[in-house]
Amino acid sequence: MKKTITIALCALLAAACASKAPAPSASSGEKKKFVVGYSQSNNAEPYRAQLNLQLQHFLKKYPDIELLPIADAKQSSATQVSQVQNFITQKVDALIVSPTEPAPLTAAVQQACDAKIPVIVLDRTVNTDCYTAFIGGDNVLIGRKAGEEAVRLLPDGGNIVELRGIMSNQPQIDRDKGFREAVAANPKIRIIADREGKWLKEQATPIMQQWLAQHQQIDLVYGHNDPMALGAYLAAQAAGKADKIKFIGIDGLAIPDGGIRAVQLGQLSATFIYPTGAQEAADTVNKILHGQPVEKKQVLGTTQVTKDNAAELYKQFDLSGQN
């Protein structure tokens, strides 16, 4: 059963909820504007840049909430810990954090909790339950669906190469786990190489160039996100081999250079929408700040993007025409 918390409940059960950060009171009438801090793990990834834009978009619905300039940790846990501690020092009314790595951020999230600052952990977990809400996708499930698609694309077996995110990131671990579980259904499928691509297209392209030189036969590339899958596609295209290889990604962003458009163009065979959680984060922080109950754990679903549904999904998730 999903755990629901309320500010009132924490007040009544102070001892039991000592590890939970209660929201500030909105009923006193003293506070006119709530201030929210957000530490993003890395603005360079298109997924995270899009998340930032969406969060700013959806928070506009709540004029009494001010989002401070989003802090970019640039994939540095040390930087992100410092950012979180800075938000605590500023005594923000709520904190949102997308951890670069779970372990290094755990103590910082605990510090915010101890300071009675409500915390929303967005996308990536930490090693404590002392936060107000977690919002994110099921990466094992998405990895498994990607694996099932690989099995479908390679009915006679084949060689797969896998571009992984940052090795210590939990989404990377889960996406690898689910994928390998699924492709095990066909013993003729082999994962012949895997490397850390740090979630970035520019990291993936030279890795794929090396693989193309080292391996005579590559049948499918599994990228843990769309930029890495597309980086591999560019390398294969330059080598004149793109039409002989299948490419699968994850993210499914509705942006001009995102995964949905890449499926429409035939660059990717499929991708899987990994919801940013921005709308849910905006709605959740608003509820917290106004003393309304929220779900402790909010797991978001996914949708496979194919050529058949890509145009419809792009239209559904495209926010470019909205303020």
XYZ file of N, CA, C and O in Angstrom, residues 98-272:
700
model
N 17.481 15.943 -8.018
C 17.690 14.778 -8.888
C 19.132 14.329 -8.676
O 20.060 14.890 -9.279
N 19.338 13.345 -7.816
C 20.699 13.004 -7.411
C 21.560 12.507 -8.573
O 21.114 11.714 -9.393
N 22.794 12.965 -8.603
C 23.761 12.406 -9.542
C 24.077 10.966 -9.166
O 24.099 10.077 -10.018
N 24.329 10.737 -7.880
C 24.576 9.402 -7.361
C 23.842 9.282 -6.022
O 23.759 10.253 -5.262
N 23.347 8.101 -5.702
C 22.553 7.973 -4.472
C 23.360 8.126 -3.186
O 22.955 8.881 -2.289
N 24.486 7.440 -3.071
C 25.208 7.424 -1.796
C 25.714 8.806 -1.371
O 25.472 9.228 -0.233
N 26.413 9.538 -2.254
C 26.942 10.835 -1.816
C 25.854 11.841 -1.436
O 26.103 12.747 -0.630
N 24.663 11.702 -2.030
C 23.603 12.676 -1.758
C 22.762 12.322 -0.545
O 21.971 13.145 -0.057
N 22.939 11.135 -0.029
C 22.083 10.684 1.060
C 22.213 11.580 2.293
O 21.199 12.000 2.874
N 23.422 11.880 2.697
C 23.617 12.706 3.896
C 23.055 14.108 3.695
O 22.472 14.689 4.625
N 23.191 14.654 2.491
C 22.685 15.999 2.226
C 21.160 16.033 2.312
O 20.569 16.975 2.856
N 20.516 15.008 1.747
C 19.049 14.932 1.843
C 18.629 14.761 3.297
O 17.647 15.349 3.755
N 19.406 13.998 4.041
C 19.104 13.816 5.464
C 19.217 15.157 6.199
O 18.411 15.468 7.093
N 20.217 15.954 5.830
C 20.384 17.266 6.465
C 19.165 18.157 6.202
O 18.711 18.877 7.094
N 18.655 18.109 4.964
C 17.454 18.888 4.650
C 16.274 18.395 5.466
O 15.477 19.183 5.988
N 16.181 17.091 5.588
C 15.109 16.498 6.383
C 15.216 16.951 7.838
O 14.224 17.351 8.450
N 16.422 16.917 8.376
C 16.640 17.340 9.769
C 16.309 18.815 9.959
O 15.919 19.237 11.051
N 16.492 19.591 8.890
C 16.182 21.025 8.952
C 14.694 21.292 8.706
O 14.290 22.449 8.590
N 13.906 20.211 8.627
C 12.447 20.320 8.431
C 12.088 20.925 7.082
O 11.076 21.624 6.943
N 12.913 20.697 6.096
C 12.624 21.156 4.736
C 12.074 19.974 3.944
O 12.752 18.952 3.809
N 10.869 20.075 3.430
C 10.333 18.975 2.618
C 11.194 18.734 1.379
O 11.642 19.688 0.735
N 11.433 17.475 1.071
C 12.295 17.125 -0.054
C 11.543 16.223 -1.029
O 10.948 15.221 -0.618
N 11.586 16.593 -2.302
C 11.102 15.711 -3.370
C 12.330 15.164 -4.088
O 13.140 15.924 -4.622
N 12.492 13.854 -4.061
C 13.576 13.194 -4.789
C 13.027 12.834 -6.165
O 12.071 12.063 -6.273
N 13.616 13.425 -7.175
C 13.077 13.312 -8.530
C 13.966 12.428 -9.397
O 15.158 12.721 -9.573
N 13.421 11.341 -9.876
C 14.040 10.447 -10.855
C 15.003 9.446 -10.244
O 14.899 8.260 -10.499
N 15.979 9.891 -9.456
C 16.996 8.983 -8.932
C 16.911 8.928 -7.413
O 16.703 9.944 -6.762
N 17.129 7.749 -6.866
C 16.905 7.523 -5.448
C 18.097 7.974 -4.592
O 19.180 8.257 -5.097
N 17.862 7.999 -3.288
C 18.914 8.158 -2.282
C 18.760 7.016 -1.280
O 17.734 6.331 -1.255
N 19.769 6.835 -0.442
C 19.768 5.691 0.467
C 19.188 6.039 1.834
O 19.741 5.683 2.871
N 18.103 6.771 1.813
C 17.371 7.067 3.038
C 15.912 7.254 2.660
O 15.608 7.626 1.516
N 15.013 6.977 3.592
C 13.594 7.234 3.309
C 13.146 8.539 3.957
O 11.951 8.831 4.017
N 14.115 9.332 4.409
C 13.783 10.603 5.043
C 13.631 11.698 3.994
O 14.445 12.621 3.882
N 12.618 11.534 3.182
C 12.235 12.555 2.213
C 10.710 12.561 2.163
O 10.055 11.656 2.690
N 10.155 13.551 1.520
C 8.700 13.684 1.530
C 8.059 12.909 0.390
O 6.993 12.314 0.561
N 8.691 12.903 -0.782
C 8.122 12.167 -1.909
C 9.230 11.787 -2.883
O 10.190 12.536 -3.068
N 9.077 10.625 -3.482
C 9.930 10.216 -4.603
C 9.058 10.139 -5.845
O 7.959 9.557 -5.816
N 9.550 10.685 -6.957
C 8.836 10.635 -8.231
C 9.817 10.130 -9.288
O 10.888 10.706 -9.473
N 9.468 9.068 -9.986
C 10.365 8.553 -11.009
C 9.768 7.363 -11.732
O 8.715 6.847 -11.368
N 10.476 6.927 -12.769
C 10.016 5.796 -13.561
C 10.524 4.476 -13.014
O 11.323 4.432 -12.084
N 10.043 3.387 -13.618
C 10.477 2.042 -13.262
C 11.525 1.623 -14.290
O 11.202 1.137 -15.373
N 12.792 1.812 -13.934
C 13.850 1.571 -14.913
C 14.081 0.102 -15.217
O 14.511 -0.237 -16.319
N 13.813 -0.763 -14.269
C 13.907 -2.196 -14.560
C 12.866 -2.574 -15.614
O 13.151 -3.292 -16.581
N 11.663 -2.072 -15.443
C 10.594 -2.353 -16.404
C 10.942 -1.810 -17.789
O 10.763 -2.513 -18.805
N 11.447 -0.578 -17.843
C 11.791 0.008 -19.138
C 12.911 -0.778 -19.800
O 12.878 -1.055 -21.002
N 13.911 -1.171 -19.016
C 14.994 -1.987 -19.563
C 14.480 -3.320 -20.079
O 14.916 -3.809 -21.134
N 13.534 -3.893 -19.343
C 12.963 -5.177 -19.780
C 12.195 -5.017 -21.085
O 12.305 -5.861 -21.990
N 11.449 -3.941 -21.210
C 10.701 -3.702 -22.449
C 11.654 -3.474 -23.635
O 11.392 -3.925 -24.756
N 12.760 -2.783 -23.357
C 13.762 -2.598 -24.414
C 14.347 -3.947 -24.826
O 14.579 -4.207 -26.012
N 14.570 -4.813 -23.849
C 15.083 -6.146 -24.150
C 14.094 -6.981 -24.942
O 14.479 -7.715 -25.870
N 12.838 -6.861 -24.590
C 11.808 -7.599 -25.327
C 11.739 -7.128 -26.779
O 11.531 -7.926 -27.699
N 11.935 -5.830 -26.983
C 11.943 -5.308 -28.347
C 13.175 -5.810 -29.096
O 13.095 -6.124 -30.298
N 14.317 -5.917 -28.404
C 15.521 -6.453 -29.039
C 15.301 -7.906 -29.471
O 15.715 -8.309 -30.566
N 14.641 -8.674 -28.625
C 14.344 -10.072 -28.976
C 13.439 -10.124 -30.204
O 13.622 -10.959 -31.107
N 12.483 -9.220 -30.257
C 11.579 -9.185 -31.418
C 12.335 -8.800 -32.689
O 12.088 -9.356 -33.772
N 13.256 -7.845 -32.556
C 14.001 -7.378 -33.738
C 15.047 -8.384 -34.212
O 15.465 -8.351 -35.368
N 15.480 -9.267 -33.316
C 16.515 -10.250 -33.656
C 15.978 -11.669 -33.423
O 16.482 -12.400 -32.558
N 15.000 -12.096 -34.191
C 14.398 -13.419 -33.946
C 15.381 -14.570 -34.163
O 15.218 -15.643 -33.563
N 16.382 -14.356 -35.006
C 17.380 -15.403 -35.263
C 18.652 -15.204 -34.441
O 19.678 -15.838 -34.708
N 18.592 -14.322 -33.458
C 19.761 -14.037 -32.646
C 20.631 -12.952 -33.251
O 20.323 -12.418 -34.325
N 21.715 -12.605 -32.566
C 22.611 -11.575 -33.086
C 23.469 -10.989 -31.993
O 23.385 -11.374 -30.819
N 24.306 -10.057 -32.410
C 25.258 -9.415 -31.497
C 24.777 -8.017 -31.101
O 24.446 -7.201 -31.963
N 24.764 -7.784 -29.796
C 24.311 -6.495 -29.259
C 25.476 -5.802 -28.571
O 26.280 -6.443 -27.886
N 25.540 -4.488 -28.738
C 26.439 -3.663 -27.932
C 25.577 -2.718 -27.102
O 24.518 -2.266 -27.545
N 26.043 -2.444 -25.892
C 25.220 -1.707 -24.929
C 25.958 -0.472 -24.436
O 27.056 -0.573 -23.890
N 25.350 0.687 -24.639
C 25.895 1.951 -24.144
C 25.202 2.297 -22.841
O 23.999 2.584 -22.810
N 25.956 2.240 -21.756
C 25.386 2.436 -20.433
C 25.585 3.875 -19.966
O 26.454 4.601 -20.453
N 24.760 4.297 -19.000
C 24.917 5.639 -18.426
C 26.126 5.669 -17.511
O 27.126 5.002 -17.755
N 26.066 6.459 -16.462
C 27.142 6.458 -15.460
C 26.988 5.206 -14.605
O 25.894 4.920 -14.091
N 28.066 4.450 -14.456
C 27.970 3.122 -13.873
C 27.405 3.116 -12.456
O 26.817 2.131 -12.029
N 27.595 4.198 -11.719
C 27.097 4.231 -10.347
C 25.659 4.742 -10.245
O 25.082 4.757 -9.156
N 25.072 5.151 -11.361
C 23.689 5.641 -11.352
C 22.720 4.475 -11.263
O 22.813 3.512 -12.027
N 21.732 4.605 -10.392
C 20.757 3.521 -10.249
C 19.947 3.288 -11.525
O 19.689 2.115 -11.887
N 19.520 4.337 -12.272
C 18.792 4.049 -13.523
C 19.618 3.203 -14.491
O 19.076 2.330 -15.175
N 20.915 3.456 -14.561
C 21.781 2.653 -15.423
C 21.795 1.207 -14.970
O 21.678 0.286 -15.799
N 21.914 0.993 -13.683
C 21.950 -0.373 -13.141
C 20.633 -1.088 -13.449
O 20.615 -2.242 -13.896
N 19.534 -0.383 -13.253
C 18.221 -1.008 -13.458
C 17.930 -1.247 -14.944
O 17.338 -2.268 -15.308
N 18.320 -0.316 -15.791
C 18.066 -0.485 -17.230
C 18.893 -1.632 -17.800
O 18.448 -2.344 -18.700
N 20.070 -1.816 -17.275
C 20.899 -2.951 -17.688
C 20.280 -4.263 -17.183
O 20.185 -5.240 -17.936
N 19.862 -4.273 -15.954
C 19.301 -5.487 -15.347
C 18.067 -5.977 -16.111
O 17.975 -7.146 -16.503
N 17.123 -5.063 -16.341
C 15.901 -5.456 -17.030
C 16.171 -5.928 -18.451
O 15.564 -6.903 -18.926
N 17.091 -5.237 -19.128
C 17.403 -5.588 -20.517
C 18.001 -6.987 -20.604
O 17.587 -7.807 -21.438
N 18.968 -7.267 -19.750
C 19.638 -8.575 -19.795
C 18.676 -9.703 -19.424
O 18.768 -10.816 -19.964
N 17.780 -9.436 -18.505
C 16.774 -10.445 -18.171
C 15.927 -10.788 -19.402
O 15.619 -11.957 -19.651
N 15.560 -9.772 -20.157
C 14.666 -9.988 -21.300
C 15.379 -10.680 -22.462
O 14.824 -11.608 -23.063
N 16.594 -10.250 -22.799
C 17.261 -10.844 -23.966
C 17.713 -12.274 -23.689
O 18.004 -13.034 -24.633
N 17.746 -12.655 -22.415
C 18.100 -14.039 -22.080
C 17.074 -15.023 -22.632
O 17.350 -16.229 -22.700
N 15.921 -14.519 -23.049
C 14.887 -15.382 -23.619
C 15.337 -16.023 -24.920
O 14.811 -17.067 -25.324
N 16.291 -15.383 -25.604
C 16.832 -15.950 -26.842
C 18.323 -16.232 -26.659
O 19.135 -15.303 -26.680
N 18.715 -17.492 -26.482
C 20.134 -17.806 -26.233
C 21.046 -17.493 -27.413
O 22.272 -17.508 -27.254
N 20.469 -17.207 -28.566
C 21.296 -16.862 -29.731
C 21.661 -15.376 -29.751
O 22.374 -14.930 -30.643
N 21.150 -14.632 -28.791
C 21.509 -13.219 -28.673
C 22.664 -13.091 -27.702
O 22.643 -13.641 -26.601
N 23.684 -12.340 -28.116
C 24.850 -12.119 -27.256
C 25.119 -10.625 -27.102
O 25.060 -9.879 -28.086
N 25.384 -10.212 -25.878
C 25.861 -8.838 -25.641
C 27.376 -8.910 -25.693
O 28.024 -9.406 -24.772
N 27.942 -8.426 -26.790
C 29.373 -8.631 -27.028
C 30.236 -7.504 -26.466
O 31.458 -7.665 -26.359
N 29.618 -6.383 -26.114
C 30.402 -5.280 -25.538
C 29.470 -4.330 -24.819
O 28.306 -4.156 -25.205
N 29.959 -3.718 -23.779
C 29.217 -2.652 -23.105
C 30.214 -1.671 -22.504
O 31.278 -2.054 -22.055
N 29.848 -0.402 -22.548
C 30.740 0.657 -22.043
C 29.910 1.769 -21.417
O 28.754 1.998 -21.756
N 30.558 2.485 -20.508
C 29.935 3.669 -19.916
C 30.005 4.834 -20.903
O 31.085 5.213 -21.351
N 28.846 5.394 -21.233
C 28.793 6.538 -22.140
C 28.401 7.826 -21.457
O 28.231 8.854 -22.114
N 28.222 7.757 -20.136
C 27.923 8.938 -19.304
C 26.668 9.675 -19.755
O 26.537 10.878 -19.560
N 25.759 8.983 -20.438
C 24.478 9.538 -20.889
C 24.632 10.537 -22.035
O 23.669 11.197 -22.412
N 25.825 10.720 -22.599
C 26.073 11.808 -23.538
C 26.344 11.300 -24.953
O 27.103 10.348 -25.158
N 25.761 11.984 -25.946
C 25.947 11.618 -27.346
C 27.416 11.683 -27.749
O 27.928 10.791 -28.424
N 28.089 12.753 -27.307
C 29.485 12.933 -27.726
C 30.417 11.879 -27.130
O 31.519 11.677 -27.632
N 29.982 11.240 -26.061
C 30.767 10.126 -25.510
C 30.485 8.851 -26.301
O 31.357 7.984 -26.457
N 29.252 8.704 -26.776
C 28.839 7.458 -27.418
C 29.425 7.286 -28.816
O 29.769 6.166 -29.223
N 29.545 8.365 -29.543
C 30.010 8.256 -30.937
C 31.395 7.621 -31.060
O 31.575 6.662 -31.827
N 32.418 8.094 -30.333
C 33.735 7.439 -30.463
C 33.743 6.004 -29.946
O 34.512 5.172 -30.457
N 32.922 5.704 -28.947
C 32.844 4.316 -28.468
C 32.325 3.413 -29.583
O 32.864 2.333 -29.847
N 31.283 3.873 -30.258
C 30.728 3.078 -31.349
C 31.726 2.949 -32.493
O 31.819 1.886 -33.141
N 32.480 3.997 -32.749
C 33.510 3.910 -33.792
C 34.519 2.811 -33.462
O 34.934 2.042 -34.342
N 34.901 2.728 -32.208
C 35.834 1.676 -31.782
C 35.205 0.291 -31.940
O 35.858 -0.647 -32.410
N 33.967 0.168 -31.549
C 33.289 -1.134 -31.663
C 33.173 -1.566 -33.121
O 33.349 -2.736 -33.439
N 32.859 -0.624 -33.985
C 32.736 -0.967 -35.409
C 34.069 -1.457 -35.976
O 34.096 -2.310 -36.876
N 35.156 -0.916 -35.428
C 36.480 -1.360 -35.886
C 36.863 -2.710 -35.292
O 37.599 -3.480 -35.925
N 36.346 -2.998 -34.096
C 36.744 -4.209 -33.384
C 35.873 -5.427 -33.717
O 36.342 -6.564 -33.622
N 34.618 -5.183 -34.050
C 33.665 -6.291 -34.215
C 33.142 -6.335 -35.655
O 32.643 -5.322 -36.160
N 33.238 -7.493 -36.244
C 32.805 -7.643 -37.633
C 31.291 -7.548 -37.764
O 30.784 -7.056 -38.774
N 30.596 -8.016 -36.751
C 29.132 -8.062 -36.842
C 28.507 -7.428 -35.612
O 28.657 -7.928 -34.498
N 27.813 -6.333 -35.780
C 26.988 -5.720 -34.734
C 25.580 -5.615 -35.306
O 25.369 -5.008 -36.356
N 24.618 -6.209 -34.611
C 23.246 -6.234 -35.136
C 22.325 -5.228 -34.453
O 21.328 -4.812 -35.040
N 22.655 -4.885 -33.212
C 21.755 -3.977 -32.485
C 22.540 -3.203 -31.434
O 23.436 -3.748 -30.784
N 22.187 -1.929 -31.299
C 22.755 -1.069 -30.256
C 21.652 -0.743 -29.259
O 20.562 -0.284 -29.647
N 21.939 -0.999 -28.003
C 21.008 -0.600 -26.943
C 21.638 0.560 -26.189
O 22.645 0.405 -25.502
N 21.046 1.732 -26.325
C 21.514 2.911 -25.596
C 20.627 3.153 -24.392
O 19.397 3.132 -24.523
N 21.218 3.405 -23.261
C 20.416 3.650 -22.062
C 19.667 4.967 -22.119
O 18.813 5.239 -21.270
N 20.013 5.793 -23.077
C 19.165 6.947 -23.381
C 19.280 7.240 -24.886
O 20.139 6.681 -25.590
N 18.391 8.092 -25.363
C 18.350 8.381 -26.807
C 19.610 9.081 -27.315
O 20.082 8.750 -28.417
N 20.168 10.059 -26.575
C 21.383 10.701 -27.102
C 22.506 9.701 -27.368
O 23.202 9.812 -28.385
N 22.709 8.737 -26.488
C 23.778 7.761 -26.724
C 23.431 6.859 -27.910
O 24.305 6.522 -28.728
N 22.166 6.446 -28.019
C 21.770 5.621 -29.167
C 21.975 6.383 -30.470
O 22.443 5.823 -31.472
N 21.650 7.689 -30.443
C 21.818 8.499 -31.647
C 23.289 8.784 -31.924
O 23.697 8.901 -33.084
N 24.097 8.895 -30.875
C 25.533 9.047 -31.080
C 26.112 7.821 -31.776
O 26.967 7.942 -32.674
N 25.645 6.643 -31.387
C 26.077 5.405 -32.041
C 25.579 5.355 -33.477
O 26.289 4.895 -34.384
N 24.361 5.816 -33.689
C 23.801 5.843 -35.048
C 24.670 6.702 -35.972
O 24.954 6.310 -37.117
N 25.097 7.853 -35.457
C 25.932 8.745 -36.279
C 27.236 8.064 -36.674
O 27.710 8.194 -37.817
N 27.824 7.327 -35.731
C 29.068 6.618 -36.041
C 28.828 5.540 -37.095
O 29.626 5.373 -38.024
N 27.733 4.812 -36.952
C 27.419 3.755 -37.922
C 27.085 4.348 -39.287
O 27.457 3.793 -40.329
N 26.390 5.478 -39.267
C 26.047 6.144 -40.529
C 27.319 6.585 -41.265
O 27.440 6.409 -42.493
N 28.255 7.135 -40.518
C 29.515 7.581 -41.130
C 30.300 6.410 -41.701
O 31.036 6.553 -42.684
N 30.120 5.236 -41.098
C 30.820 4.036 -41.571
C 30.032 3.294 -42.646
O 30.464 2.234 -43.126
N 28.862 3.814 -42.993
C 28.036 3.181 -44.018
C 27.368 1.901 -43.553
O 26.991 1.051 -44.373
N 27.146 1.773 -42.243
C 26.576 0.537 -41.706
C 25.258 0.750 -40.957
O 24.719 -0.190 -40.386
N 24.759 1.969 -40.950
C 23.584 2.260 -40.132
C 22.365 1.447 -40.547
O 21.555 1.042 -39.703
N 22.230 1.194 -41.853
C 21.027 0.487 -42.306
C 21.074 -1.004 -41.991
O 20.079 -1.712 -42.184
N 22.198 -1.501 -41.500
C 22.318 -2.917 -41.157
C 22.227 -3.161 -39.653
O 22.327 -4.295 -39.193
N 22.049 -2.085 -38.890
C 22.041 -2.187 -37.428
C 20.742 -1.582 -36.897
O 20.269 -0.561 -37.400
N 20.189 -2.208 -35.860
C 19.014 -1.672 -35.187
C 19.471 -0.864 -33.970
O 20.442 -1.234 -33.309
N 18.740 0.203 -33.682
C 19.097 1.077 -32.561
C 17.876 1.258 -31.658
O 16.781 1.587 -32.127
N 18.082 1.038 -30.365
C 17.022 1.225 -29.370
C 17.512 2.220 -28.327
O 18.643 2.123 -27.849
N 16.661 3.169 -27.986
C 17.003 4.148 -26.963
C 15.950 4.230 -25.878
O 14.980 3.453 -25.861
N 16.133 5.166 -24.990
C 15.185 5.443 -23.899
C 15.160 6.949 -23.673
O 16.210 7.603 -23.743
N 14.030 7.480 -23.386
C 13.704 8.880 -23.033
C 12.447 9.308 -23.760
O 11.489 9.746 -23.145
N 12.500 9.241 -25.121
C 11.322 9.589 -25.900
C 10.885 11.031 -25.731
O 9.699 11.305 -25.536
N 11.828 11.957 -25.823
C 11.471 13.366 -25.694
C 10.809 13.874 -26.967
O 11.214 13.527 -28.076
N 9.829 14.755 -26.777
C 9.158 15.383 -27.917
C 9.828 16.706 -28.227
O 9.266 17.789 -28.016
N 11.054 16.632 -28.697
C 11.815 17.805 -29.119
C 12.420 17.481 -30.478
O 12.528 16.309 -30.863
N 12.834 18.507 -31.243
C 13.286 18.250 -32.623
C 14.403 17.215 -32.733
O 14.437 16.447 -33.707
N 15.334 17.186 -31.781
C 16.411 16.201 -31.848
C 16.236 15.092 -30.811
O 17.200 14.451 -30.413
N 15.007 14.854 -30.395
C 14.721 13.838 -29.391
C 14.400 12.483 -29.989
O 14.397 12.273 -31.211
N 14.100 11.539 -29.100
C 13.909 10.160 -29.516
C 12.672 9.916 -30.357
O 12.689 9.078 -31.270
N 11.578 10.622 -30.066
C 10.357 10.388 -30.835
C 10.586 10.745 -32.304
O 10.225 9.993 -33.219
N 11.197 11.905 -32.520
C 11.476 12.323 -33.893
C 12.457 11.349 -34.567
O 12.331 11.043 -35.770
N 13.411 10.831 -33.790
C 14.381 9.882 -34.354
C 13.706 8.592 -34.804
O 14.107 7.988 -35.798
N 12.665 8.184 -34.099
C 11.904 7.008 -34.536
C 11.157 7.333 -35.825
O 11.120 6.527 -36.769
N 10.571 8.510 -35.882
C 9.873 8.916 -37.099
C 10.817 8.929 -38.305
O 10.424 8.563 -39.419
N 12.055 9.337 -38.074
C 13.047 9.431 -39.164
C 13.702 8.096 -39.482
O 14.505 8.001 -40.410
N 13.408 7.077 -38.686
C 13.990 5.762 -38.935
C 15.389 5.590 -38.370
O 16.050 4.582 -38.648
N 15.852 6.557 -37.578
C 17.180 6.430 -36.968
C 17.154 5.441 -35.807
O 18.106 4.696 -35.597
N 16.107 5.471 -35.043
C 15.904 4.502 -33.968
C 14.770 3.561 -34.353
O 13.753 3.998 -34.905
N 14.938 2.275 -34.030
C 13.849 1.331 -34.256
C 12.747 1.536 -33.225
O 11.564 1.326 -33.519
N 13.149 1.927 -32.035
C 12.171 2.168 -30.965
C 12.843 2.961 -29.856
O 14.062 2.949 -29.699
N 12.023 3.653 -29.106
C 12.467 4.241 -27.845
C 11.309 4.097 -26.856
O 10.203 3.703 -27.238
N 11.591 4.410 -25.619
C 10.590 4.240 -24.569
C 10.509 5.531 -23.771
O 11.538 6.048 -23.298
